[in-house]
Every structure is written in structure tokens, then in C-alpha cells.
Short mmCIF file of N, CA and C in Angstrom, two decimals:
data_model
loop_
_atom_site.label_atom_id
_atom_site.label_comp_id
_atom_site.label_asym_id
_atom_site.label_seq_id
_atom_site.Cartn_x
_atom_site.Cartn_y
_atom_site.Cartn_z
N MET A 1 97.41 159.73 94.72
CA MET A 1 98.54 159.07 94.11
C MET A 1 98.08 158.39 92.83
N ASN A 2 98.96 158.51 91.88
CA ASN A 2 98.60 157.84 90.64
C ASN A 2 99.29 156.48 90.56
N LEU A 3 98.97 155.72 89.59
CA LEU A 3 99.42 154.35 89.44
C LEU A 3 100.95 154.27 89.31
N THR A 4 101.61 155.21 88.68
CA THR A 4 103.06 155.19 88.50
C THR A 4 103.77 155.29 89.84
N LYS A 5 103.30 156.19 90.70
CA LYS A 5 103.93 156.34 92.02
C LYS A 5 103.73 155.09 92.88
N VAL A 6 102.57 154.50 92.82
CA VAL A 6 102.29 153.29 93.61
C VAL A 6 103.19 152.16 93.12
N LEU A 7 103.27 151.96 91.80
CA LEU A 7 104.12 150.90 91.26
C LEU A 7 105.59 151.15 91.58
N SER A 8 106.04 152.39 91.50
CA SER A 8 107.42 152.73 91.82
C SER A 8 107.72 152.38 93.28
N PHE A 9 106.79 152.71 94.16
CA PHE A 9 106.97 152.41 95.58
C PHE A 9 107.01 150.89 95.83
N VAL A 10 106.12 150.15 95.17
CA VAL A 10 106.08 148.69 95.32
C VAL A 10 107.37 148.06 94.78
N PHE A 11 107.84 148.52 93.62
CA PHE A 11 109.08 147.98 93.05
C PHE A 11 110.29 148.34 93.91
N LEU A 12 110.28 149.51 94.53
CA LEU A 12 111.36 149.91 95.42
C LEU A 12 111.41 148.96 96.63
N LEU A 13 110.25 148.69 97.22
CA LEU A 13 110.20 147.76 98.35
C LEU A 13 110.64 146.36 97.94
N ALA A 14 110.22 145.92 96.76
CA ALA A 14 110.62 144.61 96.26
C ALA A 14 112.13 144.55 96.03
N ALA A 15 112.71 145.63 95.47
CA ALA A 15 114.16 145.67 95.23
C ALA A 15 114.92 145.64 96.55
N ILE A 16 114.45 146.37 97.56
CA ILE A 16 115.10 146.37 98.89
C ILE A 16 115.01 144.97 99.50
N ALA A 17 113.83 144.34 99.42
CA ALA A 17 113.65 143.00 99.99
C ALA A 17 114.55 141.99 99.28
N LEU A 18 114.62 142.03 97.95
CA LEU A 18 115.48 141.11 97.21
C LEU A 18 116.96 141.36 97.51
N GLY A 19 117.35 142.63 97.65
CA GLY A 19 118.73 142.97 98.01
C GLY A 19 119.10 142.41 99.38
N TYR A 20 118.17 142.54 100.34
CA TYR A 20 118.42 142.00 101.68
C TYR A 20 118.55 140.48 101.64
N LEU A 21 117.65 139.81 100.91
CA LEU A 21 117.72 138.36 100.82
C LEU A 21 119.02 137.89 100.16
N LEU A 22 119.48 138.62 99.13
CA LEU A 22 120.74 138.29 98.48
C LEU A 22 121.91 138.46 99.46
N TRP A 23 121.93 139.59 100.17
CA TRP A 23 123.00 139.83 101.15
C TRP A 23 122.97 138.78 102.26
N LYS A 24 121.79 138.46 102.75
CA LYS A 24 121.66 137.49 103.83
C LYS A 24 122.11 136.11 103.37
N GLY A 25 121.78 135.73 102.16
CA GLY A 25 122.21 134.43 101.62
C GLY A 25 123.73 134.33 101.54
N VAL A 26 124.38 135.37 101.04
CA VAL A 26 125.84 135.38 100.95
C VAL A 26 126.46 135.40 102.34
N ASP A 27 125.91 136.21 103.24
CA ASP A 27 126.43 136.31 104.60
C ASP A 27 126.30 134.97 105.34
N ASP A 28 125.20 134.27 105.16
CA ASP A 28 125.03 132.96 105.80
C ASP A 28 126.08 131.95 105.32
N VAL A 29 126.37 131.96 104.03
CA VAL A 29 127.38 131.05 103.48
C VAL A 29 128.76 131.38 104.05
N VAL A 30 129.09 132.67 104.12
CA VAL A 30 130.39 133.09 104.67
C VAL A 30 130.50 132.68 106.14
N GLU A 31 129.46 132.90 106.91
CA GLU A 31 129.47 132.53 108.33
C GLU A 31 129.57 131.02 108.51
N ALA A 32 128.89 130.26 107.66
CA ALA A 32 128.97 128.80 107.74
C ALA A 32 130.38 128.32 107.42
N GLU A 33 131.03 128.92 106.43
CA GLU A 33 132.40 128.55 106.09
C GLU A 33 133.36 128.89 107.22
N LYS A 34 133.15 130.03 107.88
CA LYS A 34 133.98 130.39 109.03
C LYS A 34 133.80 129.39 110.17
N ARG A 35 132.57 129.00 110.43
CA ARG A 35 132.28 128.05 111.50
C ARG A 35 132.90 126.68 111.17
N ILE A 36 132.80 126.25 109.92
CA ILE A 36 133.39 124.97 109.50
C ILE A 36 134.91 125.02 109.66
N ALA A 37 135.53 126.13 109.25
CA ALA A 37 136.99 126.26 109.37
C ALA A 37 137.41 126.23 110.83
N LEU A 38 136.66 126.86 111.71
CA LEU A 38 136.97 126.87 113.13
C LEU A 38 136.86 125.46 113.73
N VAL A 39 135.79 124.76 113.41
CA VAL A 39 135.58 123.41 113.93
C VAL A 39 136.64 122.45 113.37
N GLU A 40 136.94 122.55 112.08
CA GLU A 40 137.95 121.68 111.50
C GLU A 40 139.33 121.95 112.09
N GLY A 41 139.63 123.20 112.43
CA GLY A 41 140.89 123.52 113.11
C GLY A 41 140.98 122.82 114.46
N ALA A 42 139.88 122.80 115.21
CA ALA A 42 139.86 122.11 116.51
C ALA A 42 139.98 120.60 116.33
N ILE A 43 139.35 120.05 115.29
CA ILE A 43 139.44 118.61 115.02
C ILE A 43 140.87 118.24 114.64
N ILE A 44 141.50 119.05 113.81
CA ILE A 44 142.89 118.78 113.40
C ILE A 44 143.82 118.80 114.61
N GLU A 45 143.63 119.76 115.51
CA GLU A 45 144.46 119.82 116.71
C GLU A 45 144.31 118.54 117.55
N LYS A 46 143.08 118.07 117.71
CA LYS A 46 142.87 116.83 118.47
C LYS A 46 143.47 115.62 117.76
N LEU A 47 143.33 115.56 116.43
CA LEU A 47 143.92 114.45 115.69
C LEU A 47 145.44 114.45 115.82
N GLN A 48 146.06 115.62 115.84
CA GLN A 48 147.50 115.69 116.02
C GLN A 48 147.90 115.19 117.41
N MET A 49 147.12 115.54 118.44
CA MET A 49 147.41 115.06 119.79
C MET A 49 147.24 113.54 119.86
N LEU A 50 146.19 113.02 119.23
CA LEU A 50 145.98 111.58 119.22
C LEU A 50 147.08 110.86 118.46
N ARG A 51 147.57 111.46 117.38
CA ARG A 51 148.68 110.86 116.64
C ARG A 51 149.93 110.78 117.51
N ASP A 52 150.24 111.86 118.25
CA ASP A 52 151.40 111.85 119.13
C ASP A 52 151.27 110.75 120.18
N ALA A 53 150.06 110.59 120.73
CA ALA A 53 149.83 109.54 121.72
C ALA A 53 149.97 108.16 121.09
N GLN A 54 149.47 107.98 119.88
CA GLN A 54 149.59 106.68 119.19
C GLN A 54 151.06 106.34 118.92
N LEU A 55 151.85 107.32 118.51
CA LEU A 55 153.26 107.08 118.24
C LEU A 55 154.00 106.69 119.52
N ALA A 56 153.68 107.34 120.63
CA ALA A 56 154.29 106.98 121.92
C ALA A 56 153.83 105.58 122.34
N TYR A 57 152.56 105.27 122.13
CA TYR A 57 152.03 103.94 122.46
C TYR A 57 152.75 102.87 121.65
N GLN A 58 152.94 103.13 120.38
CA GLN A 58 153.61 102.16 119.51
C GLN A 58 155.07 101.99 119.91
N ALA A 59 155.74 103.07 120.30
CA ALA A 59 157.14 102.98 120.72
C ALA A 59 157.26 102.16 122.01
N SER A 60 156.27 102.23 122.87
CA SER A 60 156.31 101.50 124.14
C SER A 60 155.82 100.06 124.02
N ASN A 61 154.81 99.83 123.17
CA ASN A 61 154.15 98.52 123.13
C ASN A 61 154.39 97.72 121.85
N GLY A 62 155.00 98.33 120.85
CA GLY A 62 155.27 97.61 119.61
C GLY A 62 154.10 97.54 118.65
N GLU A 63 152.97 98.11 119.02
CA GLU A 63 151.80 98.16 118.14
C GLU A 63 150.97 99.38 118.51
N TYR A 64 150.04 99.73 117.64
CA TYR A 64 149.18 100.89 117.90
C TYR A 64 147.96 100.46 118.72
N ALA A 65 147.40 101.41 119.43
CA ALA A 65 146.18 101.15 120.21
C ALA A 65 145.00 101.05 119.26
N GLY A 66 144.20 100.01 119.42
CA GLY A 66 143.06 99.79 118.53
C GLY A 66 141.78 100.44 119.02
N ASN A 67 141.80 101.00 120.24
CA ASN A 67 140.60 101.64 120.76
C ASN A 67 140.99 102.76 121.72
N TRP A 68 140.00 103.56 122.05
CA TRP A 68 140.24 104.73 122.89
C TRP A 68 140.59 104.34 124.32
N SER A 69 139.99 103.31 124.86
CA SER A 69 140.24 102.98 126.26
C SER A 69 141.69 102.55 126.48
N ASP A 70 142.28 101.80 125.55
CA ASP A 70 143.69 101.43 125.67
C ASP A 70 144.58 102.65 125.59
N LEU A 71 144.29 103.53 124.65
CA LEU A 71 145.11 104.74 124.48
C LEU A 71 144.96 105.67 125.69
N ARG A 72 143.73 105.83 126.21
CA ARG A 72 143.50 106.67 127.38
C ARG A 72 144.25 106.11 128.59
N ASN A 73 144.20 104.80 128.79
CA ASN A 73 144.91 104.18 129.89
C ASN A 73 146.42 104.43 129.77
N PHE A 74 146.95 104.35 128.55
CA PHE A 74 148.37 104.61 128.33
C PHE A 74 148.71 106.06 128.64
N ILE A 75 147.87 106.99 128.22
CA ILE A 75 148.13 108.41 128.49
C ILE A 75 148.10 108.68 129.99
N GLN A 76 147.16 108.08 130.70
CA GLN A 76 147.05 108.28 132.14
C GLN A 76 148.17 107.62 132.92
N ASN A 77 148.49 106.37 132.57
CA ASN A 77 149.39 105.57 133.42
C ASN A 77 150.71 105.19 132.77
N GLY A 78 150.84 105.40 131.47
CA GLY A 78 152.04 104.94 130.76
C GLY A 78 153.24 105.84 131.00
N GLU A 79 154.39 105.30 130.64
CA GLU A 79 155.64 106.03 130.77
C GLU A 79 156.41 105.95 129.47
N ILE A 80 157.16 107.01 129.19
CA ILE A 80 158.04 107.05 128.03
C ILE A 80 159.47 106.95 128.55
N TRP A 81 160.21 105.95 128.07
CA TRP A 81 161.57 105.74 128.52
C TRP A 81 162.52 106.69 127.82
N LEU A 82 163.42 107.26 128.56
CA LEU A 82 164.44 108.14 128.02
C LEU A 82 165.70 107.32 127.80
N VAL A 83 166.12 107.20 126.55
CA VAL A 83 167.26 106.37 126.19
C VAL A 83 168.31 107.25 125.52
N GLN A 84 169.56 107.12 125.98
CA GLN A 84 170.65 107.88 125.39
C GLN A 84 171.46 106.94 124.51
N ARG A 85 171.71 107.37 123.30
CA ARG A 85 172.48 106.57 122.35
C ARG A 85 173.84 107.23 122.16
N THR A 86 174.90 106.46 122.31
CA THR A 86 176.25 106.99 122.09
C THR A 86 176.96 106.10 121.07
N GLU A 87 177.73 106.73 120.21
CA GLU A 87 178.50 106.02 119.20
C GLU A 87 179.97 106.31 119.42
N THR A 88 180.78 105.29 119.34
CA THR A 88 182.22 105.43 119.46
C THR A 88 182.83 104.88 118.18
N THR A 89 183.61 105.69 117.53
CA THR A 89 184.26 105.25 116.29
C THR A 89 185.75 105.09 116.55
N LYS A 90 186.28 103.93 116.18
CA LYS A 90 187.68 103.61 116.40
C LYS A 90 188.32 103.42 115.03
N LEU A 91 189.44 104.09 114.79
CA LEU A 91 190.15 103.98 113.53
C LEU A 91 191.03 102.74 113.54
N LEU A 92 190.89 101.91 112.53
CA LEU A 92 191.68 100.68 112.41
C LEU A 92 192.73 100.85 111.32
N GLU A 93 193.41 99.78 111.02
CA GLU A 93 194.44 99.82 109.99
C GLU A 93 193.85 100.12 108.61
N TYR A 94 194.64 100.74 107.79
CA TYR A 94 194.30 101.03 106.40
C TYR A 94 193.01 101.84 106.23
N GLY A 95 192.72 102.70 107.17
CA GLY A 95 191.59 103.61 107.06
C GLY A 95 190.23 103.01 107.37
N LYS A 96 190.20 101.79 107.87
CA LYS A 96 188.93 101.19 108.24
C LYS A 96 188.46 101.77 109.57
N GLU A 97 187.18 101.71 109.77
CA GLU A 97 186.60 102.21 111.01
C GLU A 97 185.76 101.13 111.67
N GLU A 98 185.73 101.16 112.99
CA GLU A 98 184.87 100.27 113.75
C GLU A 98 183.99 101.15 114.64
N THR A 99 182.67 101.01 114.49
CA THR A 99 181.74 101.84 115.25
C THR A 99 181.03 100.98 116.27
N THR A 100 181.04 101.45 117.50
CA THR A 100 180.35 100.77 118.58
C THR A 100 179.21 101.66 119.04
N VAL A 101 178.00 101.11 119.07
CA VAL A 101 176.82 101.86 119.50
C VAL A 101 176.36 101.29 120.83
N SER A 102 176.15 102.18 121.79
CA SER A 102 175.64 101.72 123.08
C SER A 102 174.41 102.54 123.46
N PHE A 103 173.50 101.90 124.15
CA PHE A 103 172.28 102.54 124.60
C PHE A 103 172.26 102.52 126.12
N ASP A 104 171.86 103.62 126.70
CA ASP A 104 171.76 103.72 128.15
C ASP A 104 170.38 104.26 128.51
N THR A 105 169.65 103.54 129.35
CA THR A 105 168.33 103.99 129.79
C THR A 105 168.52 104.95 130.95
N LEU A 106 168.07 106.18 130.76
CA LEU A 106 168.26 107.22 131.77
C LEU A 106 167.11 107.27 132.77
N GLY A 107 165.96 106.76 132.41
CA GLY A 107 164.80 106.80 133.28
C GLY A 107 163.54 106.91 132.44
N SER A 108 162.47 107.33 133.08
CA SER A 108 161.21 107.46 132.35
C SER A 108 160.45 108.67 132.85
N VAL A 109 159.53 109.14 132.01
CA VAL A 109 158.64 110.24 132.37
C VAL A 109 157.22 109.80 132.04
N PRO A 110 156.24 110.25 132.82
CA PRO A 110 154.85 109.91 132.49
C PRO A 110 154.44 110.51 131.14
N VAL A 111 153.62 109.78 130.42
CA VAL A 111 153.15 110.24 129.10
C VAL A 111 152.41 111.57 129.23
N MET A 112 151.60 111.69 130.27
CA MET A 112 150.82 112.92 130.47
C MET A 112 151.74 114.13 130.60
N ASP A 113 152.83 113.99 131.34
CA ASP A 113 153.76 115.12 131.53
C ASP A 113 154.60 115.39 130.30
N SER A 114 154.89 114.34 129.54
CA SER A 114 155.74 114.51 128.38
C SER A 114 154.99 115.06 127.17
N LEU A 115 153.87 114.45 126.82
CA LEU A 115 153.15 114.83 125.61
C LEU A 115 152.12 115.95 125.81
N PHE A 116 151.47 115.95 126.96
CA PHE A 116 150.33 116.85 127.16
C PHE A 116 150.54 117.76 128.37
N ASN A 117 151.74 118.34 128.49
CA ASN A 117 152.01 119.19 129.64
C ASN A 117 151.24 120.51 129.56
N LYS A 118 151.15 121.18 130.69
CA LYS A 118 150.36 122.43 130.79
C LYS A 118 150.94 123.55 129.94
N ALA A 119 152.24 123.54 129.71
CA ALA A 119 152.86 124.60 128.90
C ALA A 119 152.43 124.49 127.44
N LYS A 120 152.34 123.26 126.94
CA LYS A 120 151.98 123.05 125.54
C LYS A 120 150.47 123.11 125.33
N TYR A 121 149.71 122.48 126.24
CA TYR A 121 148.25 122.44 126.14
C TYR A 121 147.65 122.87 127.48
N PRO A 122 147.49 124.17 127.69
CA PRO A 122 147.00 124.64 129.01
C PRO A 122 145.57 124.19 129.33
N ASP A 123 144.73 123.95 128.33
CA ASP A 123 143.34 123.56 128.57
C ASP A 123 143.10 122.08 128.27
N PHE A 124 144.13 121.26 128.40
CA PHE A 124 144.01 119.84 128.05
C PHE A 124 143.08 119.12 129.01
N ASN A 125 142.16 118.33 128.43
CA ASN A 125 141.24 117.51 129.20
C ASN A 125 141.22 116.13 128.57
N LEU A 126 141.75 115.14 129.27
CA LEU A 126 141.87 113.79 128.73
C LEU A 126 140.51 113.18 128.41
N GLU A 127 139.51 113.49 129.20
CA GLU A 127 138.19 112.88 129.01
C GLU A 127 137.52 113.33 127.71
N THR A 128 137.86 114.51 127.22
CA THR A 128 137.25 115.00 125.98
C THR A 128 138.19 114.89 124.77
N LEU A 129 139.36 114.28 124.94
CA LEU A 129 140.31 114.17 123.83
C LEU A 129 139.74 113.37 122.66
N ALA A 130 139.00 112.32 122.93
CA ALA A 130 138.47 111.47 121.85
C ALA A 130 137.13 111.95 121.32
N VAL A 131 136.60 113.04 121.88
CA VAL A 131 135.30 113.55 121.43
C VAL A 131 135.52 114.55 120.30
N VAL A 132 134.81 114.37 119.20
CA VAL A 132 134.92 115.26 118.04
C VAL A 132 134.26 116.60 118.40
N PRO A 133 134.98 117.72 118.21
CA PRO A 133 134.39 119.03 118.52
C PRO A 133 133.13 119.30 117.69
N ALA A 134 132.14 119.89 118.31
CA ALA A 134 130.87 120.30 117.68
C ALA A 134 130.12 119.13 117.05
N SER A 135 130.24 117.94 117.65
CA SER A 135 129.56 116.77 117.09
C SER A 135 128.44 116.26 117.98
N GLY A 136 128.24 116.88 119.11
CA GLY A 136 127.21 116.41 120.03
C GLY A 136 127.66 115.20 120.85
N GLY A 137 128.97 115.04 121.03
CA GLY A 137 129.48 113.96 121.87
C GLY A 137 129.98 112.74 121.12
N LYS A 138 129.99 112.75 119.79
CA LYS A 138 130.50 111.59 119.04
C LYS A 138 132.00 111.47 119.22
N GLN A 139 132.49 110.23 119.24
CA GLN A 139 133.92 109.99 119.39
C GLN A 139 134.56 109.67 118.05
N PHE A 140 135.87 109.93 117.97
CA PHE A 140 136.63 109.56 116.78
C PHE A 140 136.59 108.04 116.61
N GLU A 141 136.67 107.59 115.35
CA GLU A 141 136.75 106.16 115.06
C GLU A 141 138.22 105.74 115.11
N PHE A 142 138.52 104.69 115.84
CA PHE A 142 139.87 104.18 115.98
C PHE A 142 140.00 102.87 115.21
N PHE A 143 141.15 102.68 114.56
CA PHE A 143 141.45 101.45 113.84
C PHE A 143 142.95 101.19 113.97
N ALA A 144 143.33 99.97 114.27
CA ALA A 144 144.73 99.56 114.30
C ALA A 144 144.83 98.12 113.84
N ASP A 145 145.85 97.84 113.04
CA ASP A 145 146.03 96.49 112.51
C ASP A 145 147.46 96.36 112.00
N LYS A 146 147.75 95.21 111.44
CA LYS A 146 149.03 94.97 110.78
C LYS A 146 148.75 94.65 109.32
N ILE A 147 149.57 95.20 108.43
CA ILE A 147 149.45 94.89 107.01
C ILE A 147 150.79 94.35 106.53
N GLU A 148 150.76 93.67 105.41
CA GLU A 148 151.99 93.12 104.87
C GLU A 148 152.44 93.95 103.67
N ARG A 149 153.68 94.40 103.73
CA ARG A 149 154.30 95.16 102.64
C ARG A 149 155.68 94.57 102.38
N ASN A 150 155.91 94.09 101.18
CA ASN A 150 157.21 93.52 100.79
C ASN A 150 157.69 92.47 101.78
N SER A 151 156.83 91.58 102.15
CA SER A 151 157.11 90.47 103.06
C SER A 151 157.38 90.92 104.50
N TYR A 152 157.05 92.13 104.84
CA TYR A 152 157.18 92.63 106.21
C TYR A 152 155.81 92.98 106.75
N GLU A 153 155.59 92.70 108.03
CA GLU A 153 154.36 93.13 108.67
C GLU A 153 154.59 94.52 109.26
N ILE A 154 153.70 95.42 108.91
CA ILE A 154 153.81 96.81 109.34
C ILE A 154 152.57 97.17 110.15
N ASN A 155 152.78 97.82 111.29
CA ASN A 155 151.67 98.30 112.09
C ASN A 155 151.09 99.56 111.45
N VAL A 156 149.77 99.63 111.37
CA VAL A 156 149.09 100.81 110.84
C VAL A 156 147.97 101.21 111.79
N PHE A 157 147.60 102.47 111.73
CA PHE A 157 146.45 102.96 112.49
C PHE A 157 145.76 104.05 111.71
N GLU A 158 144.50 104.26 112.06
CA GLU A 158 143.74 105.37 111.48
C GLU A 158 142.77 105.86 112.54
N ILE A 159 142.73 107.17 112.70
CA ILE A 159 141.74 107.81 113.57
C ILE A 159 141.03 108.82 112.69
N ARG A 160 139.69 108.74 112.63
CA ARG A 160 138.96 109.62 111.71
C ARG A 160 137.70 110.19 112.35
N ASP A 161 137.26 111.29 111.76
CA ASP A 161 136.02 111.95 112.16
C ASP A 161 134.85 111.13 111.60
N PRO A 162 133.94 110.62 112.44
CA PRO A 162 132.88 109.75 111.93
C PRO A 162 131.78 110.49 111.17
N ASP A 163 131.60 111.77 111.44
CA ASP A 163 130.51 112.51 110.82
C ASP A 163 130.96 113.94 110.51
N PRO A 164 131.63 114.16 109.37
CA PRO A 164 132.18 115.48 109.06
C PRO A 164 131.10 116.56 108.98
N MET A 165 131.44 117.74 109.48
CA MET A 165 130.53 118.89 109.42
C MET A 165 130.54 119.51 108.02
N ASN A 166 131.69 119.45 107.36
CA ASN A 166 131.87 120.04 106.05
C ASN A 166 131.17 119.17 105.00
N PRO A 167 130.23 119.74 104.23
CA PRO A 167 129.52 118.94 103.21
C PRO A 167 130.45 118.34 102.15
N GLU A 168 131.57 119.01 101.85
CA GLU A 168 132.51 118.48 100.87
C GLU A 168 133.18 117.22 101.37
N ARG A 169 133.35 117.10 102.68
CA ARG A 169 134.00 115.92 103.27
C ARG A 169 133.04 114.75 103.43
N ARG A 170 131.75 114.98 103.25
CA ARG A 170 130.75 113.91 103.36
C ARG A 170 130.56 113.15 102.05
N LEU A 171 131.09 113.66 100.95
CA LEU A 171 130.90 113.03 99.65
C LEU A 171 131.54 111.65 99.61
N ASN A 172 131.02 110.79 98.76
CA ASN A 172 131.55 109.43 98.53
C ASN A 172 131.71 108.65 99.83
N ASN A 173 130.65 108.56 100.60
CA ASN A 173 130.64 107.78 101.84
C ASN A 173 131.68 108.30 102.84
N LYS A 174 131.77 109.61 102.95
CA LYS A 174 132.68 110.29 103.89
C LYS A 174 134.14 109.94 103.65
N GLU A 175 134.49 109.76 102.39
CA GLU A 175 135.84 109.37 102.01
C GLU A 175 136.88 110.42 102.40
N LYS A 176 136.49 111.69 102.36
CA LYS A 176 137.43 112.76 102.65
C LYS A 176 137.32 113.28 104.08
N ALA A 177 136.72 112.51 104.97
CA ALA A 177 136.61 112.92 106.37
C ALA A 177 138.01 113.13 106.94
N LEU A 178 138.14 114.10 107.84
CA LEU A 178 139.44 114.36 108.44
C LEU A 178 139.92 113.10 109.17
N ARG A 179 141.17 112.73 108.90
CA ARG A 179 141.73 111.54 109.52
C ARG A 179 143.24 111.69 109.66
N VAL A 180 143.79 110.87 110.53
CA VAL A 180 145.24 110.78 110.67
C VAL A 180 145.60 109.31 110.58
N GLY A 181 146.71 109.01 109.92
CA GLY A 181 147.09 107.62 109.69
C GLY A 181 146.40 107.07 108.46
N SER A 182 146.59 105.77 108.25
CA SER A 182 146.00 105.13 107.08
C SER A 182 145.78 103.65 107.36
N ARG A 183 144.71 103.11 106.84
CA ARG A 183 144.44 101.67 107.00
C ARG A 183 145.27 100.83 106.04
N THR A 184 145.77 101.43 104.98
CA THR A 184 146.45 100.67 103.93
C THR A 184 147.92 101.01 103.76
N ASP A 185 148.39 102.11 104.33
CA ASP A 185 149.79 102.52 104.19
C ASP A 185 150.41 102.77 105.55
N ALA A 186 151.72 102.72 105.60
CA ALA A 186 152.44 103.02 106.84
C ALA A 186 152.65 104.53 106.93
N SER A 187 151.56 105.25 107.11
CA SER A 187 151.60 106.70 107.16
C SER A 187 150.98 107.18 108.47
N THR A 188 151.61 108.20 109.05
CA THR A 188 151.05 108.82 110.25
C THR A 188 150.65 110.26 109.97
N GLU A 189 150.55 110.60 108.71
CA GLU A 189 150.18 111.96 108.31
C GLU A 189 148.67 112.12 108.31
N GLY A 190 148.22 113.36 108.40
CA GLY A 190 146.81 113.66 108.29
C GLY A 190 146.45 114.02 106.85
N ASN A 191 145.17 113.93 106.51
CA ASN A 191 144.75 114.22 105.13
C ASN A 191 144.38 115.68 104.94
N TRP A 192 144.68 116.53 105.88
CA TRP A 192 144.35 117.95 105.75
C TRP A 192 145.48 118.74 105.14
N LYS A 193 146.63 118.12 104.91
CA LYS A 193 147.80 118.84 104.38
C LYS A 193 147.72 118.97 102.89
#
């Protein structure tokens, strides 16, 4: 073999090796993005369930749950009251109307059966609801307080992922971590929309 054939063979092997490394690098990034999207989808689903539980807790107790144990106890033992509202409008003289509103309590249903029934969430497990998926057992951070807006006290809550898997969500002291609610506004929306 002469030097040209040896060099051609070496460069061919180097080109194949570099091509494989390039493909593997791109494939790893794509797989990591798929894994992040899958985990964030599971986190969003849990945050939505926790938001529904917080809204039911607030409707029953007049404030949001500030920790997981209070919310878990409410989900296990709490009840949601079923109230029927009826309006009766009576026509008075000269086209005036008088409206009478009455409320009737029909009964109650357990929170577990109402919010987390088997038809809606067949694999629901209350013990793992507050655990962030793919986090090694870390729990969501809970916050509840009252803020003042236009001379009114408003209940607020925030539930957030303490350690985001997505590197973009870790920037600026985890400012963009997935969360539902807000510490400063009367919002129950999530930041993933």
C-alpha cells in the first residue's frame, strides 16, 4: 500500500467517526427535549389537579391551603356542598322588575369523588399528588397568603416546581419554573400557557 491509500483510509474512518459523533449529538438533544416535554406534561397535569383542589378548598374554607398536609386532609375528608340557585323575577308597575334570589343546599359530595373520580383520573394516587414527576421524590412548593388590592384583601396561592428539569426554566433563580397561581396577583392560571 502506498501513502495515498493509507491516508484515504484514515480520513474515511475519521469522517465516519465525526459523522457518527455529529448524529449522536443531535439525537441526544432531540431525546432530551422529548423527555423534558414528557415530564413537563406530567407536571402540568398535577399542577392542574392541585389547582382544582385549591379552588375547592377556598370555596369551602374561605382561604387557600398553605401546605400539602391541609390540602391532602381536605381531599381525603372534605366535602363539596351542592347549592342550587333560583331566581324569580316579578314584573312591577311601569316596567320595573323585582328579582328574588334563593339558595337551596341539596347536599354534599366527598372531594375525592367529585374532583378525582376514577372516570377522570383512573390512576390517581393521593400520596404522590404533591410529588414532582422525575424529581427523585421532591414535593411542590406551596404558598398561600392574603394581599391587598384596591383596599380589598384577596386570597392568593402559588404551587411551583422547586427544581425544574428544563434548563431554560432554571434561569434567573428558577423564575420560569412551572407554577400555578401567583404570589402577587389574584390569578389561578398556570405559566405554561
